[in-house]
CSV table of C-alpha atoms and ligand atoms in Angstrom, one decimal:
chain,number,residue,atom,x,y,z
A,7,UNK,CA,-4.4,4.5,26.0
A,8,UNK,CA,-3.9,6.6,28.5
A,9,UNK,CA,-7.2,9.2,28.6
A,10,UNK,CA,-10.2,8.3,27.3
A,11,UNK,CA,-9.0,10.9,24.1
A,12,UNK,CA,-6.0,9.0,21.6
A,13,UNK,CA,-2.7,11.0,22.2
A,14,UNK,CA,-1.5,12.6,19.3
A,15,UNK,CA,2.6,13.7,18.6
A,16,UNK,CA,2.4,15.4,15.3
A,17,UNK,CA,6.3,15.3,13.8
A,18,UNK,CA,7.4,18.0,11.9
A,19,UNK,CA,5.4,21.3,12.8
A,20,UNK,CA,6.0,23.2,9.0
A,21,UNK,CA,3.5,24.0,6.6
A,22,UNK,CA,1.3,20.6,6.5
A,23,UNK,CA,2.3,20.0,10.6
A,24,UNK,CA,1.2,22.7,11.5
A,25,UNK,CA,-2.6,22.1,10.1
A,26,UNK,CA,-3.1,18.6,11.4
A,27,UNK,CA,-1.9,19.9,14.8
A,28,UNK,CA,-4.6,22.6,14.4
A,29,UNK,CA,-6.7,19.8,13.6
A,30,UNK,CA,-6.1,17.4,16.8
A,31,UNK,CA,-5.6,20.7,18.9
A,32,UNK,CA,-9.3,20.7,18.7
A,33,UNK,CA,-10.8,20.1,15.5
A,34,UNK,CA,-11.1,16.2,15.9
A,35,UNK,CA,-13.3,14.2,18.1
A,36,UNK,CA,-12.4,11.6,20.6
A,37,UNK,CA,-8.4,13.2,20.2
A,38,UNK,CA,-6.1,15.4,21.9
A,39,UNK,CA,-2.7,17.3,20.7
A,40,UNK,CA,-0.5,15.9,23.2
A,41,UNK,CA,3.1,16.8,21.9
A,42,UNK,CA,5.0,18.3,18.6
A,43,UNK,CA,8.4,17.0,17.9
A,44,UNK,CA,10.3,19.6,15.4
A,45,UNK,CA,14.3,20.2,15.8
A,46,UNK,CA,14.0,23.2,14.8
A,47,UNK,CA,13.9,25.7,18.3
A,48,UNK,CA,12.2,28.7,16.3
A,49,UNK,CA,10.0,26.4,14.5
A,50,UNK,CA,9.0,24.7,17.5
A,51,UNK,CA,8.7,27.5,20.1
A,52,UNK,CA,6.5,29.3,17.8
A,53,UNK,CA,3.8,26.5,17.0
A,54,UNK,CA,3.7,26.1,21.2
A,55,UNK,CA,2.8,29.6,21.3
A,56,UNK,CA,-0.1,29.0,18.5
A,57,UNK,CA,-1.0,25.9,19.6
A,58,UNK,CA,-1.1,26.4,23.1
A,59,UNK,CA,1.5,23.6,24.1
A,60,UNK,CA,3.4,22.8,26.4
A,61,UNK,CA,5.1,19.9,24.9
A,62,UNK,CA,7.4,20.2,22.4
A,63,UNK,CA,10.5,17.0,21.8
A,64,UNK,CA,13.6,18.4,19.2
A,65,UNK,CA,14.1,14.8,18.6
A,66,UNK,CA,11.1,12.9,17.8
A,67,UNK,CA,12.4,9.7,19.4
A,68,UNK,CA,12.3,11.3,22.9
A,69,UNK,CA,8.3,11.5,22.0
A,70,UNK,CA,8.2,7.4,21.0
A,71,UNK,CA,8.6,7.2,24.9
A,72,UNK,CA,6.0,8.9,26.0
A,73,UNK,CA,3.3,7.1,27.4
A,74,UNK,CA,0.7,9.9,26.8
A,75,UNK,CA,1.4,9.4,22.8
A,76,UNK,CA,-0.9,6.8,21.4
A,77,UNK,CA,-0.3,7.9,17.6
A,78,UNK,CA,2.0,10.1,15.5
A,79,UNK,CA,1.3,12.2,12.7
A,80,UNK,CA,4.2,12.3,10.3
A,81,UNK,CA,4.7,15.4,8.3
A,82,UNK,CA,8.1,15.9,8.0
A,83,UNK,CA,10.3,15.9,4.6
A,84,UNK,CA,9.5,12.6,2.9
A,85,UNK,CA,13.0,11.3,3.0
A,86,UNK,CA,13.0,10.8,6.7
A,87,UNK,CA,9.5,9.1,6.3
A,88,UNK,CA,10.5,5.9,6.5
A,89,UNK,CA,12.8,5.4,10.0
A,90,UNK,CA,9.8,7.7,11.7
A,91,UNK,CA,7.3,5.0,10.8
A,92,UNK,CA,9.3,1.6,11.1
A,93,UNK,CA,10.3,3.3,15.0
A,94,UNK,CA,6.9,4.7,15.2
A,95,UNK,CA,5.7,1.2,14.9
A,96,UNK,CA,8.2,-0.5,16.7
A,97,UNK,CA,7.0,1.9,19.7
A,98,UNK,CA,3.3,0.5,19.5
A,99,UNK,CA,2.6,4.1,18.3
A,100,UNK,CA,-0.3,4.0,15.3
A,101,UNK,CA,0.4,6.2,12.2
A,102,UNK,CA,-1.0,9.1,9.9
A,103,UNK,CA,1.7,9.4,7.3
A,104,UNK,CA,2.1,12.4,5.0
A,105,UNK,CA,2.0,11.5,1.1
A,106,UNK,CA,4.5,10.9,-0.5
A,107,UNK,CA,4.8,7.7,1.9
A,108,UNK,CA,8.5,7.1,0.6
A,109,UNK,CA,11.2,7.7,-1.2
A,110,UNK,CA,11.3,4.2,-2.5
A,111,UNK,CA,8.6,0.8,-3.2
A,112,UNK,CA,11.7,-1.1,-0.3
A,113,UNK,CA,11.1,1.6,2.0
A,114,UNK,CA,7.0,1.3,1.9
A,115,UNK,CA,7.5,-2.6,2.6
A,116,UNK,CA,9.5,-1.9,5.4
A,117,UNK,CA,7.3,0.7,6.6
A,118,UNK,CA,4.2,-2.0,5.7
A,119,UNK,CA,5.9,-4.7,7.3
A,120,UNK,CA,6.7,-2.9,10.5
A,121,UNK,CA,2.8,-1.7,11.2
A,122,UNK,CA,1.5,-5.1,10.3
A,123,UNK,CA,4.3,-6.7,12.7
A,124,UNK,CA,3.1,-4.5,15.8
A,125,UNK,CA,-0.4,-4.6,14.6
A,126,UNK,CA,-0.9,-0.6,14.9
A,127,UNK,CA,-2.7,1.3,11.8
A,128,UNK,CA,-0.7,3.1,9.2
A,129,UNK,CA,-2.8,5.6,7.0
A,130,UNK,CA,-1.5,7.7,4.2
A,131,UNK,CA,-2.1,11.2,3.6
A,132,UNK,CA,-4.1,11.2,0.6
A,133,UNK,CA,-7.0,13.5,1.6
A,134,UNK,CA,-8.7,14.2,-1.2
A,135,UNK,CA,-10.2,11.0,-0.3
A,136,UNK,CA,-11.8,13.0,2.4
A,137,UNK,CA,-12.8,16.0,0.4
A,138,UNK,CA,-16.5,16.1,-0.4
A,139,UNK,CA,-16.5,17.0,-3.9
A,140,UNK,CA,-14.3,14.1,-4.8
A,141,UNK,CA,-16.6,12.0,-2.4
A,142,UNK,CA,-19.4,12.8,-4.6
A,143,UNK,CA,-17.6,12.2,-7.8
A,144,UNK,CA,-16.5,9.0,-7.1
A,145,UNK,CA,-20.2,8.3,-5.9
A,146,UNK,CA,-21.9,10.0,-9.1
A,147,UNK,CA,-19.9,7.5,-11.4
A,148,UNK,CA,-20.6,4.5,-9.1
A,149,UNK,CA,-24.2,5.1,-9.4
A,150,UNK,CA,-23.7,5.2,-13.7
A,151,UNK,CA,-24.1,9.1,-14.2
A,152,UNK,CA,-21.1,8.6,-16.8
A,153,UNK,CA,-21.3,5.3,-18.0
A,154,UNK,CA,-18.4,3.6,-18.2
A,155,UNK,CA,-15.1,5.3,-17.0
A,156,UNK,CA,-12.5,5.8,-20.2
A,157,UNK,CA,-10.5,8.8,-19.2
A,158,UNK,CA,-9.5,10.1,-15.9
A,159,UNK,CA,-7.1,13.3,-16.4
A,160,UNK,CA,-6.0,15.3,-12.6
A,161,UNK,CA,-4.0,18.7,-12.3
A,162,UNK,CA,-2.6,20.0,-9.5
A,163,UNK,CA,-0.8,23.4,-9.9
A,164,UNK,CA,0.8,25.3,-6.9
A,165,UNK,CA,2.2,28.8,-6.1
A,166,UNK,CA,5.0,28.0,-3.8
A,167,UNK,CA,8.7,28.6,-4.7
A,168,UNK,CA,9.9,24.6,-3.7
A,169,UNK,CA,11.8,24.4,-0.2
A,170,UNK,CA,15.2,24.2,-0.7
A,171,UNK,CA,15.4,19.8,-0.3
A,172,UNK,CA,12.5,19.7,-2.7
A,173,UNK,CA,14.7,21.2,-5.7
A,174,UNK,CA,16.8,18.0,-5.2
A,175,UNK,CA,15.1,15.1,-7.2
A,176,UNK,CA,17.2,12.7,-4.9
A,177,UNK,CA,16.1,14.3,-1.5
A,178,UNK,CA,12.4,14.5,-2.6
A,179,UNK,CA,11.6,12.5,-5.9
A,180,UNK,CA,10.5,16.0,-7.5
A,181,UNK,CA,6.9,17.6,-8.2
A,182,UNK,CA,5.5,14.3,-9.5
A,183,UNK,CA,6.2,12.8,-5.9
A,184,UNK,CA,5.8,16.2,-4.1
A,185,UNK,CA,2.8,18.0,-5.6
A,186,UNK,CA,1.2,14.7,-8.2
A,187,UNK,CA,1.2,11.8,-5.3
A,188,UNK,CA,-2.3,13.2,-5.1
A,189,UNK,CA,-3.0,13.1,-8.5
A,190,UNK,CA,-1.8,9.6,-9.2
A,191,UNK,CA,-3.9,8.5,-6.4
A,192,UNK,CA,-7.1,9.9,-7.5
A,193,UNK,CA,-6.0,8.2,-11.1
A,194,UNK,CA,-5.9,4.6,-9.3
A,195,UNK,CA,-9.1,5.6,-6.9
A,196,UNK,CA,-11.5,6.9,-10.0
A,197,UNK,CA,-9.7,4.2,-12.6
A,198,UNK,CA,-10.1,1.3,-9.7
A,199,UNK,CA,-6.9,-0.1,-11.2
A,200,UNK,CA,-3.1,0.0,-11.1
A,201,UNK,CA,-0.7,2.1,-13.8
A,202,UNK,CA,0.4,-0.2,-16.5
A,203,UNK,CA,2.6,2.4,-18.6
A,204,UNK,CA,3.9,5.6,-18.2
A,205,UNK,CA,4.9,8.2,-20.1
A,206,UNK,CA,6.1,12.0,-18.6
A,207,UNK,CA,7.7,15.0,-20.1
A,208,UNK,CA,9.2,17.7,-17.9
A,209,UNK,CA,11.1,21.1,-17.9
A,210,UNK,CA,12.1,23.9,-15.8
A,211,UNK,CA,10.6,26.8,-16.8
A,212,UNK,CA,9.9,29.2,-13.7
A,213,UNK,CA,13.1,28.6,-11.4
A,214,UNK,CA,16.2,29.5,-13.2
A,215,UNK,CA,17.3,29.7,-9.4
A,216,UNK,CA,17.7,26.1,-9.3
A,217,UNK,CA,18.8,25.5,-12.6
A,218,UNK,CA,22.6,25.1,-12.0
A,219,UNK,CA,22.8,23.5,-8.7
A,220,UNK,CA,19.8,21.3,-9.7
A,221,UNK,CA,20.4,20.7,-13.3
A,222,UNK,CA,17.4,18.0,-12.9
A,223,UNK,CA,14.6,19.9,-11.4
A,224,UNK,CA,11.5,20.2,-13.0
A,225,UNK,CA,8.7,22.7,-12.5
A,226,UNK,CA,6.5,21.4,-14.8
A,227,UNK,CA,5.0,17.9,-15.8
A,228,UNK,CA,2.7,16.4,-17.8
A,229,UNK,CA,2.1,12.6,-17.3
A,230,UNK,CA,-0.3,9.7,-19.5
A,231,UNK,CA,-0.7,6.7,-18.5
A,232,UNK,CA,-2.4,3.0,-19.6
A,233,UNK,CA,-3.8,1.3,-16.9
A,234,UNK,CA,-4.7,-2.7,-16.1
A,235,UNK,CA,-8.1,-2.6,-17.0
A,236,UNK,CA,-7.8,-0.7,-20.1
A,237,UNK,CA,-8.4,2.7,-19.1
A,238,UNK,CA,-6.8,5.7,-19.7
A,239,UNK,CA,-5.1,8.4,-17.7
A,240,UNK,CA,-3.5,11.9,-17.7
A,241,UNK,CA,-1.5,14.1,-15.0
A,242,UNK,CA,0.0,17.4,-14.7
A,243,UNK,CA,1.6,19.0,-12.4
A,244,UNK,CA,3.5,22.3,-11.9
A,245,UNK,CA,5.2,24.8,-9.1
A,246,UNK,CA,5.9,28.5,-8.6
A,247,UNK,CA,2.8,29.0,-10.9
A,248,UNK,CA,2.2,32.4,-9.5
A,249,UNK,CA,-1.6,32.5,-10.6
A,250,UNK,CA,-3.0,30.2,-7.3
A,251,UNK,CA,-3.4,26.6,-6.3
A,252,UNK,CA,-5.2,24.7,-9.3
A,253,UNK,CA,-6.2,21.6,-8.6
A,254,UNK,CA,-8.9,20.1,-11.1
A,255,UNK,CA,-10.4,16.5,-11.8
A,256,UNK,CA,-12.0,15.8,-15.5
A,257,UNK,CA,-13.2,12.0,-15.9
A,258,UNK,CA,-14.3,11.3,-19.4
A,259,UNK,CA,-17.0,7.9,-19.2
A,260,UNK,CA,-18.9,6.6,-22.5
A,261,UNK,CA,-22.0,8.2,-21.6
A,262,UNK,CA,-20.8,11.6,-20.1
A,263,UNK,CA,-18.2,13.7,-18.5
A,264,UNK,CA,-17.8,15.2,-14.9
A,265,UNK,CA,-15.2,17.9,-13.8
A,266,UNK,CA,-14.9,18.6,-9.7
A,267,UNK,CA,-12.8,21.8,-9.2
A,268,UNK,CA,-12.6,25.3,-9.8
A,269,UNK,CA,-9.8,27.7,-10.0
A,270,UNK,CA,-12.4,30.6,-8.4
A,271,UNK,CA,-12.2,31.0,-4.8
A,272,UNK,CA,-15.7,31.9,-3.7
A,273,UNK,CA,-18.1,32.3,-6.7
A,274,UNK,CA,-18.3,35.9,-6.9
A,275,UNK,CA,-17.7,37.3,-10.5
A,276,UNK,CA,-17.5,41.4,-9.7
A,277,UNK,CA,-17.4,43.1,-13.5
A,278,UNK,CA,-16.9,46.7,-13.9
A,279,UNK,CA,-15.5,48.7,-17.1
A,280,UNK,CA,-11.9,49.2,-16.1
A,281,UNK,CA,-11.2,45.9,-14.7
A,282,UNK,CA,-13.8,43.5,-17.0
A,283,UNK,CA,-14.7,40.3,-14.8
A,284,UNK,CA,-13.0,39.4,-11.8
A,285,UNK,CA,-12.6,36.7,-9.2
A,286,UNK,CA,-10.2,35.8,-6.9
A,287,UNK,CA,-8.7,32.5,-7.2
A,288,UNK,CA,-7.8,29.5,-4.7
A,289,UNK,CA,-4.5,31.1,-2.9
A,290,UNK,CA,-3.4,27.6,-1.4
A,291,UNK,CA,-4.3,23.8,-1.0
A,292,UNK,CA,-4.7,24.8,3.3
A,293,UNK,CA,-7.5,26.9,1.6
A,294,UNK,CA,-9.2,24.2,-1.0
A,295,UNK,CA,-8.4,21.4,1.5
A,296,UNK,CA,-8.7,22.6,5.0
A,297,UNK,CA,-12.0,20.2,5.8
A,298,UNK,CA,-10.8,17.4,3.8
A,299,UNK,CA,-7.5,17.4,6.3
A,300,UNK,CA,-10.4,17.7,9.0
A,301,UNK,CA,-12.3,14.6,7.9
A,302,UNK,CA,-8.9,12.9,7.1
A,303,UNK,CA,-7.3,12.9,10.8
A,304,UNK,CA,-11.0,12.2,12.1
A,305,UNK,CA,-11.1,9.2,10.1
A,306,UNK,CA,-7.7,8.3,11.4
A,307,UNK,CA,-9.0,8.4,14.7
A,308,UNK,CA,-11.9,6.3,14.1
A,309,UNK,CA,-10.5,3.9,12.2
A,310,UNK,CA,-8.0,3.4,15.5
A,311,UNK,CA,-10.3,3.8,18.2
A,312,UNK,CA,-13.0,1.1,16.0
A,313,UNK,CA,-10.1,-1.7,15.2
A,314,UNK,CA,-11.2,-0.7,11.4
A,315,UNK,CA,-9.1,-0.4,8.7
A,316,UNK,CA,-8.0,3.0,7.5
A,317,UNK,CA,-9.3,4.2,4.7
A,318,UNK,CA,-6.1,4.8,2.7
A,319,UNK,CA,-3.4,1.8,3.4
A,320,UNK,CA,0.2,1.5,3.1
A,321,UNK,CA,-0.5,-0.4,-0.1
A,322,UNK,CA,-1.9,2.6,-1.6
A,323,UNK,CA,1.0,5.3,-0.8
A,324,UNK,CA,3.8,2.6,-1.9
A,325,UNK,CA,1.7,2.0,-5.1
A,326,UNK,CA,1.7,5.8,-6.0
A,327,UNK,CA,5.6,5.5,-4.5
A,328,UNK,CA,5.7,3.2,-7.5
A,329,UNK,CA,4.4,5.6,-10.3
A,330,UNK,CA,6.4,8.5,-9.5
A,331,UNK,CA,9.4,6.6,-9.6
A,332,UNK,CA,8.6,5.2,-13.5
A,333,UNK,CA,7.3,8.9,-14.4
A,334,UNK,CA,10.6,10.2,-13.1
A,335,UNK,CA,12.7,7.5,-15.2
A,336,UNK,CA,10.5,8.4,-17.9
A,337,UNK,CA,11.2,11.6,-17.4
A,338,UNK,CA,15.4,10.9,-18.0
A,339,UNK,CA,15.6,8.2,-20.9
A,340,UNK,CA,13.0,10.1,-22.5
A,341,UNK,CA,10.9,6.7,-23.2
A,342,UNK,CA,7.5,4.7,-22.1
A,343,UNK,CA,7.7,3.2,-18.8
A,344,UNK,CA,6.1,-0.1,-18.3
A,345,UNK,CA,5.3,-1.1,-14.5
A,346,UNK,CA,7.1,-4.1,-13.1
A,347,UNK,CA,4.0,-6.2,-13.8
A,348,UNK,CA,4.7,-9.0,-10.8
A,349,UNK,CA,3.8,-5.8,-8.4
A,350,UNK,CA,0.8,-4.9,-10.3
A,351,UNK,CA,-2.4,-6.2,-8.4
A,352,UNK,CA,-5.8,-5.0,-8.9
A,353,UNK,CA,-7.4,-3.3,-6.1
A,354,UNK,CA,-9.2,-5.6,-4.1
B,419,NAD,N1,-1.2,16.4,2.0
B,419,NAD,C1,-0.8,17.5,1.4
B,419,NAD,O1,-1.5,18.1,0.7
B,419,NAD,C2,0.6,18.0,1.8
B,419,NAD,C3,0.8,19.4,1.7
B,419,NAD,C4,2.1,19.9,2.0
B,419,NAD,C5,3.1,19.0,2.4
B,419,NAD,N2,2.8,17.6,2.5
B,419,NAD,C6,3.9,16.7,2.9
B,419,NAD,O2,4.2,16.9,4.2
B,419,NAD,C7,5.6,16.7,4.4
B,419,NAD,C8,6.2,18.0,5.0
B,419,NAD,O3,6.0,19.0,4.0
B,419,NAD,P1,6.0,20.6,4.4
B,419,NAD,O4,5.6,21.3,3.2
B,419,NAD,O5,5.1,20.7,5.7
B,419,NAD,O6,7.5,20.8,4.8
B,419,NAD,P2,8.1,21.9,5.7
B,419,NAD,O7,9.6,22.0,5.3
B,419,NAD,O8,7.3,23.1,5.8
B,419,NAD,O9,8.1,21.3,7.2
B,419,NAD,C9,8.8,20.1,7.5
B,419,NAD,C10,9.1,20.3,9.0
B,419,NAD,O10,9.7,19.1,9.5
B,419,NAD,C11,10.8,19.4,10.3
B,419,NAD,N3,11.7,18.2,10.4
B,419,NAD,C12,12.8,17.9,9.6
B,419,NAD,N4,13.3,16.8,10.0
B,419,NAD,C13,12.6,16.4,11.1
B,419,NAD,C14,12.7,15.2,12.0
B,419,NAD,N5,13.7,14.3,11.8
B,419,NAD,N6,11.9,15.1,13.0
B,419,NAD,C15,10.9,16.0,13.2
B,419,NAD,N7,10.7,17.1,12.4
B,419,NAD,C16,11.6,17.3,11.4
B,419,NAD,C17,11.4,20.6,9.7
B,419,NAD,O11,12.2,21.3,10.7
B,419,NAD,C18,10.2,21.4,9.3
B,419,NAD,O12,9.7,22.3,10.3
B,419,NAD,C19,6.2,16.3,3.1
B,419,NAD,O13,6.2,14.9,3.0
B,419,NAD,C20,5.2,16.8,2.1
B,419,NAD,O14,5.1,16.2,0.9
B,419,NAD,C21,1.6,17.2,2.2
């Protein structure tokens, strides 16, 4: 290292770029934003001017030669996931990687391969792992609150109109890998097991926009699934809801239930005869999520600064690679997907 703070190049400065650059911009201990590296000029020139940087690469492979960069933060469109990280790695550089990690279960081996070869860290962004509430819940059932886990179901519901690549299942593996990664992570965290069977249904109800250039788009999703150890699971998952960002947990033990999640922003119910009851609902995941990114690139740093392990591996973005990639093929024959059981391994 270079400074006594780990460099940071964050690589794609869109939507979820732009909050992890916020983040190491000043947000995180023991780091510094050192550099962006975003092709596109207005893009790039205008998070410089919000960031305060002076640093700014159009081709992210000019930043895998700086010697102020120590790590890189990869946020942009999954497809190019995978060369970023196997010359991210190849560069010595250690690795926060968006979810979804890959297009593909051969493209997280490579990327796996490549980190363990050059013996840098490679986290995935799955930050709900971070976020207190799910903290808790995970530690409430530990501790036998619910008894026995039998049910996990997860939603995640989002406003946006899709970017233009994520209309196209083959540039972005659709909503279930876009918008559900998270969801099918939390199934395997709560469940501490691996999908056995899927099944998924899906239609696309709120973009006739996409409907003839994208014949198979989806907007809306609903996933169950058997795992390993006998448990069971259910997803959903939907875009261009309109009403908010909606994400919700429900697990379902033998000796209780436990929901983290609310729809409501703040709490505040204001009632009055014309309007009835009203409360304004979560806007975005930046707004439900915006400490959980926080504690996720802090624990990034830690975890390379201690020699620790990070807290969510390669093996766990390729293994939620793996389930949107049976839900989607469930998805087109219209049948039960079982998972390639030689690649199912408990979590250890
Ligand atoms: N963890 C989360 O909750 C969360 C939320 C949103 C997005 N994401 C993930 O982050 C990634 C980006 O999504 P987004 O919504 O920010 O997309 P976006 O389209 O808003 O931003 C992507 C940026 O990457 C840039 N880019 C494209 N190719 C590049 C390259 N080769 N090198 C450098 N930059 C390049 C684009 O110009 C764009 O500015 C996706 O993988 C997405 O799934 C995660």
């Amino acid at each position: 290292m270079k400074s006594d703070k780990l460099g940071v190049c964050v690589i794609g400065a869109g939507r979820a770029g732009l909050i992890h650059a916020v983040n190491f911009a000043g947000r995180v201990k023991n780091a510094r934003l050192t550099a962006i590296a975003e092709p596109n000029r207005v893009t790039a020139e205008q998070a410089c001017r919000e960031l305060e940087l002076d640093r700014h690469y159009p081709d992210y492979r000019q930043a895998l030669e700086d010697d102020a960069v120590d790590a890189m933060v990869v946020v942009t469109p999954t497809a190019y996931h995978k060369d970023i990280v196997v010359a991210a790695a190849d560069a010595g550089k250690h690795i926060l990687c968006e979810k979804p990690m890959a297009m593909s279960v051969a493209e997280c081996d490579a990327m796996i391969a490549a980190a363990e070869k050059n013996d840098v860290v490679l986290q995935i962004g799955f930050m709900r792992r971070f976020d207190q509430s799910f903290v808790y819940a995970k530690e409430q059932i530990k501790q036998g609150a619910i008894g026995d886990v039998v049910l996990v179901k997860s939603l995640t519901r989002g406003p946006s109109i899709p970017q233009r690549w994520q209309y196209d299942i083959a540039k972005s593996n659709g909503p279930l890998a876009e918008v559900n990664s998270h969801d099918i992570d939390t199934l395997r965290w709560f469940t501490e097991s691996e999908f056995e069977q899927v099944y998924a249904i899906a239609g696309n109800y709120r973009c006739p926009e996409a409907r003839q250039e994208f014949p198979d788009f989806y907007d809306n999703v609903v996933m169950v699934a058997t795992f390993v150890n006998g448990m069971q699971g259910s997803i959903d998952g939907a875009v261009s809801v309109r009403y908010g960002y909606d994400a919700r947990l429900e697990v379902v033990g033998t000796e209780g239930v436990l929901f983290v999640g609310r729809l409501d922003q703040s709490g505040v119910v204001v009632c009055n005869l014309s309007s009835g009851l009203k409360t304004p609902a979560v806007e975005s995941w930046r707004n439900r999520f915006t400490e959980a990114y926080r504690h996720e690139d802090q624990g990034f740093v830690d975890a390379v600064l201690n020699g620790t392990p990070s807290a969510v591996s390669g093996h766990d973005g390729k293994m939620a690679v793996k389930v949107v990639n049976a839900g989607n093929q469930s998805i087109m024959e219209k049948k039960p997907i079982r998972l390639n059981e030689d690649e199912i391994s408990l979590i250890g």
